[in-house]
Amino acid sequence: MIILSTLKVLFLLLFHSFLAEAIDFSDKETAAESWDILAAYSQASEWPNLSRDRAIGIRAQRDVSANVTIDYIVTPGVDLSRVVFEPYGYNAGSLQYLKTLMNVGVQTFVLDLYYDETNRNWLLCPKSRLLNDTASSDISECSISTFNLTSLITTMNQFLSVTNNDLDINVMFLLVRLNSLSSTGLSFKANVTDSNITSLSTAFSGINKIVSPSSIDGNALPTLNNLLFKLSQRVFPVIIENNLPTNSTYDLSVDKTTFFTFARSSAFEQPVPGYPTLNLELQNSGNMKCQQIDLPANSSSSLRFSYDTRSSPFTIQSYWESVQCGYSPIISHSLEDISNISTFLEVSSWAWAPFQPTVTNLDELNIPNLFSNLTNRDLPAAFTTSNYTSTALQKSPEIITADNNNNTIISGNNEISDDNPDDEYVNRCAAISKIGWIATTCDRKLFAICVNIKNSSDYAITVEKKSYMKADIECKALDGDYQLALPRNTIEQNYMISLIPLHEDTIWIDLNSLSSENCWVVGVNSNCPYQLVVSNHIFVRMITPSTVMALLLFLLLFVLQFQRIPVHKNRKYWRKLLNEKLKNDYDGVPS
Ligand SMILES: *[C@@H]1O[C@H](CO)[C@@H](O)[C@H](O)[C@H]1NC(C)=O
Ligand SMILES: *[C@@H]1O[C@H](CO)[C@@H](O)[C@H](O)[C@H]1NC(C)=O
Ligand SMILES: *[C@@H]1O[C@H](CO)[C@@H](O)[C@H](O)[C@H]1NC(C)=O
Ligand SMILES: *[C@@H]1O[C@H](CO)[C@@H](O)[C@H](O)[C@H]1NC(C)=O
Ligand SMILES: *[C@@H]1O[C@H](CO)[C@@H](O)[C@H](O)[C@H]1NC(C)=O
Ligand SMILES: *[C@@H]1O[C@H](CO)[C@@H](O)[C@H](O)[C@H]1NC(C)=O
Ligand SMILES: *[C@@H]1O[C@H](CO)[C@@H](O)[C@H](O)[C@H]1NC(C)=O
Ligand SMILES: *[C@@H]1O[C@H](CO)[C@@H](O)[C@H](O)[C@H]1NC(C)=O
Ligand SMILES: *[C@@H]1O[C@H](CO)[C@@H](O)[C@H](O)[C@H]1NC(C)=O
Ligand SMILES: *[C@@H]1O[C@H](CO)[C@@H](O)[C@H](O)[C@H]1NC(C)=O
Ligand SMILES: *[C@@H]1O[C@H](CO)[C@@H](O)[C@H](O)[C@H]1NC(C)=O
Ligand SMILES: *[C@@H]1O[C@H](CO)[C@@H](O)[C@H](O)[C@H]1NC(C)=O
């Protein structure tokens, strides 16, 4: 018995380590099968956990933007009322959805608060729901004892405290709408109105690492790195709408040390007069101004958010355009199921292409029509044969529709043999394509994009296609002080995309994971800043007493029977076995 289960663990261990290293799907898999593999590792199939691809991608994107001021940061957002509370109820159970959303990488939340003018308490429940509660006895919503601002903040804090580490920390925006609720003449029960939240400042000061307006100049925002690591703050509380009447019994002036608001550009009235302002833009997604902004990107930008409406909800295409435009998209319509947000999240990175970087060692560039197949599933048009004019900022409604478009993304001379012995280096280097960065094999021969060290708005393309290792050398060989370039924000991204030569689908950028799998760094010789943490992180989960035992046994076996484990000779066999295994067991990746 023990031996059997140990063997099982042993096999799993073997399986794990091989999966992480030795799979190369390029040989026989068709595009459709590859798609299925991609889909299996997608956010949708990992729900409610953050998919490993996205965890790695989000971290790389954050690190690349470390020195970028936070007005260039693009975050996925949701309107909590529309996406969570209305469909799932104003109750404690919905707070679990909030938790899940934070886990899968949603960083911007719109929160409605209701001030009960009669009882002088802040509530999370709108009047219509309270009325329904009184009318019907079966609905048990809005129960103050479990669903109140304090419990919501506790839920946020749980997430914030587990992600307060170098690997996972990120910025968050809490956009608040203040509403008034008059309960005069209505007999609400105390168990729905007595929240005992009489001061917003007191409640919000309980948020872990909340950004204090006194420490930040709202018109000259800090870099992401300074915010997170120097100021050690991460949650922006912003009042975006104030619907309290002028004769409200709540005195908002006392909260101006806690909240930001923003100056409206059109009307001179700001939501809350006298509050510290953030340079912030909030646009209906139909009105986004995606004009081309010239390089170098000035820091006098603003935090930009776009929202959709019930009548014109985001499509994958418009969501993606918002991201490329530098507007953080806030989903404000209810979804069929909350997990359906996965598809949006898959295109929520301004940097990486959808499903990138992949953990499967599936090199998407080797698969004919894979991306055009993606576009058929309502993802952004990837590689159109047409002239890509300047940026993704332009509305490009054309979605490639036919699989028979001769539209593969394999560059002409694909010199990668099926038998590439160097599995270690599969998908360890990043190239930029029209839909973002793609992790691919470093041996691929591509042009590279270079930037002038002395003039950061002067870019050039190398004259010869070389492997990633030689890309920087090719840049240095150009006339002038050039080095391999990397886009740090959406503006640079769009600009560099516009420089991809006609007839080329991808060109090298300065990003690789050579030093450590799953840790993307700038420069060929750079080390992963989290190497120890990353490997511990991954390793700790695998180390349970039984796996330690199995590992010891395995080592023993290995030592004793070295000759009998023909791993290397039978590599292909292993691959085949693993491929087959993978089809039935997508969960087998250590994460
Ligand atoms: C696209 O995906 C569908 C469904 O998986 C598949 O049947 C089709 O063959 C794929 N097309 C290409 C060109 O890969
Ligand atoms: C999510 O993560 C938890 C804890 O790591 C794990 O127990 C659970 O199986 C995961 N769920 C899925 C769907 O992967
Ligand atoms: C950010 O700037 C600092 C100081 O200029 C530099 O040391 C660091 O490498 C930069 N980080 C990134 C990710 O560019
Ligand atoms: C209130 O209850 C009625 C009937 O139960 C329902 O039709 C209506 O949608 C509810 N309103 C809200 C805001 O939940
Ligand atoms: C509040 O208490 C009343 C009885 O006093 C009960 O009928 C109702 O279900 C309670 N509401 C909630 C939300 O707990
Ligand atoms: C708010 O919710 C928390 C957590 O459920 C609970 O401990 C607290 O008592 C609630 N507050 C009130 C005033 O009921
Ligand atoms: C209401 O909050 C105050 C502090 O804000 C606290 O002292 C008091 O015990 C709370 N009352 C209830 C019933 O929770
Ligand atoms: C505020 O004024 C409106 C009428 O202008 C009135 O109906 C309402 O009761 C007032 N509210 C308070 C809290 O005095
Ligand atoms: C960008 O900043 C430079 C100086 O930092 C300034 O001269 C230029 O006018 C700015 N451009 C825009 C469009 O604001
Ligand atoms: C939404 O998610 C549900 C459950 O996962 C699924 O059945 C449904 O097809 C999804 N809808 C869309 C439009 O993706
Ligand atoms: C591509 O753009 C250039 C300049 O913007 C233009 O001269 C050329 O005709 C365009 N090519 C195609 C195929 O549209
Ligand atoms: C696709 O293009 C290649 C060369 O670019 C050509 O050899 C091939 O015949 C084309 N296939 C189709 C189906 O048009």
Short mmCIF file of N, CA, C and O in Angstrom, two decimals, residues 210-258:
data_model
loop_
_atom_site.label_atom_id
_atom_site.label_comp_id
_atom_site.label_asym_id
_atom_site.label_seq_id
_atom_site.Cartn_x
_atom_site.Cartn_y
_atom_site.Cartn_z
N ILE A 210 -3.17 52.17 2.72
CA ILE A 210 -3.96 53.13 1.96
C ILE A 210 -3.09 54.34 1.64
O ILE A 210 -2.22 54.72 2.42
N VAL A 211 -3.30 54.90 0.44
CA VAL A 211 -2.50 56.06 0.04
C VAL A 211 -3.05 57.29 0.74
O VAL A 211 -4.25 57.54 0.75
N SER A 212 -2.15 58.04 1.34
CA SER A 212 -2.58 59.24 2.05
C SER A 212 -2.37 60.46 1.16
O SER A 212 -1.28 60.67 0.63
N PRO A 213 -3.42 61.28 0.98
CA PRO A 213 -3.27 62.46 0.11
C PRO A 213 -2.14 63.37 0.56
O PRO A 213 -1.54 64.07 -0.26
N SER A 214 -1.81 63.36 1.84
CA SER A 214 -0.76 64.26 2.30
C SER A 214 0.62 63.84 1.81
O SER A 214 1.54 64.64 1.76
N SER A 215 0.76 62.55 1.42
CA SER A 215 2.09 62.09 1.03
C SER A 215 2.30 62.14 -0.48
O SER A 215 3.37 61.81 -0.97
N ILE A 216 1.27 62.53 -1.22
CA ILE A 216 1.35 62.45 -2.68
C ILE A 216 0.83 63.71 -3.33
O ILE A 216 -0.21 64.26 -2.92
N ASP A 217 1.56 64.21 -4.31
CA ASP A 217 1.09 65.32 -5.10
C ASP A 217 0.26 64.74 -6.25
O ASP A 217 0.79 64.10 -7.15
N GLY A 218 -1.05 64.93 -6.17
CA GLY A 218 -1.96 64.32 -7.13
C GLY A 218 -1.70 64.73 -8.57
O GLY A 218 -2.20 64.10 -9.49
N ASN A 219 -0.93 65.78 -8.79
CA ASN A 219 -0.66 66.20 -10.16
C ASN A 219 0.74 65.84 -10.62
O ASN A 219 1.13 66.14 -11.74
N ALA A 220 1.52 65.23 -9.74
CA ALA A 220 2.84 64.72 -10.13
C ALA A 220 2.99 63.38 -9.44
O ALA A 220 3.64 63.25 -8.40
N LEU A 221 2.35 62.38 -10.02
CA LEU A 221 2.25 61.09 -9.35
C LEU A 221 3.60 60.38 -9.28
O LEU A 221 4.45 60.58 -10.15
N PRO A 222 3.82 59.58 -8.25
CA PRO A 222 5.09 58.88 -8.09
C PRO A 222 5.20 57.72 -9.07
O PRO A 222 4.22 57.30 -9.68
N THR A 223 6.40 57.18 -9.20
CA THR A 223 6.56 55.97 -10.00
C THR A 223 6.00 54.80 -9.20
O THR A 223 5.85 54.88 -7.98
N LEU A 224 5.72 53.72 -9.92
CA LEU A 224 5.15 52.55 -9.27
C LEU A 224 6.09 52.04 -8.16
O LEU A 224 5.66 51.72 -7.05
N ASN A 225 7.37 52.02 -8.49
CA ASN A 225 8.36 51.57 -7.54
C ASN A 225 8.39 52.43 -6.26
O ASN A 225 8.41 51.92 -5.15
N ASN A 226 8.37 53.74 -6.45
CA ASN A 226 8.39 54.63 -5.28
C ASN A 226 7.14 54.48 -4.44
O ASN A 226 7.19 54.48 -3.22
N LEU A 227 6.00 54.35 -5.13
CA LEU A 227 4.74 54.22 -4.41
C LEU A 227 4.75 52.95 -3.54
O LEU A 227 4.48 53.00 -2.34
N LEU A 228 5.09 51.83 -4.19
CA LEU A 228 4.97 50.55 -3.49
C LEU A 228 6.07 50.32 -2.48
O LEU A 228 5.83 49.79 -1.40
N PHE A 229 7.30 50.74 -2.83
CA PHE A 229 8.42 50.34 -1.98
C PHE A 229 9.02 51.47 -1.15
O PHE A 229 9.52 51.22 -0.07
N LYS A 230 8.95 52.71 -1.65
CA LYS A 230 9.48 53.80 -0.84
C LYS A 230 8.41 54.36 0.08
O LYS A 230 8.59 54.47 1.28
N LEU A 231 7.26 54.72 -0.54
CA LEU A 231 6.18 55.27 0.28
C LEU A 231 5.43 54.15 1.00
O LEU A 231 4.73 54.39 1.98
N SER A 232 5.57 52.94 0.48
CA SER A 232 4.93 51.78 1.07
C SER A 232 3.42 51.95 1.16
O SER A 232 2.80 51.68 2.19
N GLN A 233 2.84 52.43 0.08
CA GLN A 233 1.39 52.61 0.01
C GLN A 233 0.89 51.95 -1.28
O GLN A 233 1.66 51.79 -2.22
N ARG A 234 -0.37 51.55 -1.31
CA ARG A 234 -0.83 50.89 -2.53
C ARG A 234 -2.30 51.06 -2.89
O ARG A 234 -2.68 50.79 -4.03
N VAL A 235 -3.16 51.47 -1.98
CA VAL A 235 -4.59 51.58 -2.32
C VAL A 235 -5.01 53.05 -2.40
O VAL A 235 -4.96 53.76 -1.39
N PHE A 236 -5.42 53.48 -3.57
CA PHE A 236 -5.88 54.86 -3.75
C PHE A 236 -7.37 54.98 -3.45
O PHE A 236 -8.18 54.37 -4.14
N PRO A 237 -7.77 55.77 -2.45
CA PRO A 237 -9.19 56.01 -2.23
C PRO A 237 -9.59 57.31 -2.95
O PRO A 237 -9.07 58.38 -2.65
N VAL A 238 -10.50 57.18 -3.90
CA VAL A 238 -10.88 58.34 -4.70
C VAL A 238 -12.40 58.48 -4.72
O VAL A 238 -13.10 57.51 -5.02
N ILE A 239 -12.91 59.66 -4.38
CA ILE A 239 -14.35 59.90 -4.53
C ILE A 239 -14.59 60.35 -5.95
O ILE A 239 -14.10 61.40 -6.37
N ILE A 240 -15.30 59.54 -6.73
CA ILE A 240 -15.50 59.89 -8.13
C ILE A 240 -16.88 60.49 -8.36
O ILE A 240 -17.15 61.07 -9.40
N GLU A 241 -17.79 60.33 -7.39
CA GLU A 241 -19.12 60.87 -7.57
C GLU A 241 -19.68 61.18 -6.20
O GLU A 241 -19.56 60.37 -5.28
N ASN A 242 -20.27 62.36 -6.06
CA ASN A 242 -20.84 62.74 -4.78
C ASN A 242 -22.29 63.13 -4.99
O ASN A 242 -22.60 64.20 -5.51
N ASN A 243 -23.18 62.24 -4.59
CA ASN A 243 -24.61 62.50 -4.78
C ASN A 243 -25.29 62.92 -3.48
O ASN A 243 -26.51 62.86 -3.38
N LEU A 244 -24.50 63.31 -2.48
CA LEU A 244 -25.11 63.77 -1.25
C LEU A 244 -25.72 65.15 -1.51
O LEU A 244 -25.10 65.98 -2.17
N PRO A 245 -26.93 65.39 -1.00
CA PRO A 245 -27.52 66.72 -1.19
C PRO A 245 -26.77 67.76 -0.35
O PRO A 245 -26.06 67.39 0.60
N THR A 246 -26.91 69.01 -0.71
CA THR A 246 -26.16 70.05 0.03
C THR A 246 -26.59 70.12 1.49
O THR A 246 -25.81 70.49 2.35
N ASN A 247 -27.87 69.75 1.74
CA ASN A 247 -28.32 69.78 3.13
C ASN A 247 -28.13 68.42 3.83
O ASN A 247 -28.78 68.12 4.82
N SER A 248 -27.23 67.61 3.29
CA SER A 248 -26.98 66.30 3.89
C SER A 248 -26.54 66.44 5.34
O SER A 248 -25.87 67.40 5.71
N THR A 249 -26.91 65.45 6.13
CA THR A 249 -26.50 65.49 7.53
C THR A 249 -25.06 65.01 7.70
O THR A 249 -24.53 65.02 8.80
N TYR A 250 -24.45 64.56 6.60
CA TYR A 250 -23.05 64.13 6.72
C TYR A 250 -22.12 65.28 6.33
O TYR A 250 -22.30 65.92 5.30
N ASP A 251 -21.13 65.51 7.15
CA ASP A 251 -20.17 66.57 6.88
C ASP A 251 -18.95 65.99 6.18
O ASP A 251 -18.08 65.39 6.81
N LEU A 252 -18.91 66.19 4.84
CA LEU A 252 -17.84 65.59 4.06
C LEU A 252 -16.49 66.26 4.28
O LEU A 252 -15.45 65.68 4.00
N SER A 253 -16.52 67.49 4.77
CA SER A 253 -15.25 68.24 4.84
C SER A 253 -14.25 67.56 5.79
O SER A 253 -13.05 67.77 5.65
N VAL A 254 -14.75 66.74 6.70
CA VAL A 254 -13.82 66.10 7.64
C VAL A 254 -13.01 64.96 7.00
O VAL A 254 -12.03 64.51 7.58
N ASP A 255 -13.42 64.53 5.80
CA ASP A 255 -12.74 63.38 5.19
C ASP A 255 -11.67 63.77 4.18
O ASP A 255 -11.13 62.91 3.49
N LYS A 256 -11.38 65.06 4.08
CA LYS A 256 -10.47 65.45 3.01
C LYS A 256 -9.02 65.06 3.25
O LYS A 256 -8.20 65.15 2.36
N THR A 257 -8.72 64.59 4.44
CA THR A 257 -7.37 64.09 4.67
C THR A 257 -7.25 62.63 4.25
O THR A 257 -6.16 62.08 4.21
N THR A 258 -8.39 62.01 3.93
CA THR A 258 -8.38 60.58 3.59
C THR A 258 -8.55 60.33 2.10
O THR A 258 -7.93 59.44 1.54
#
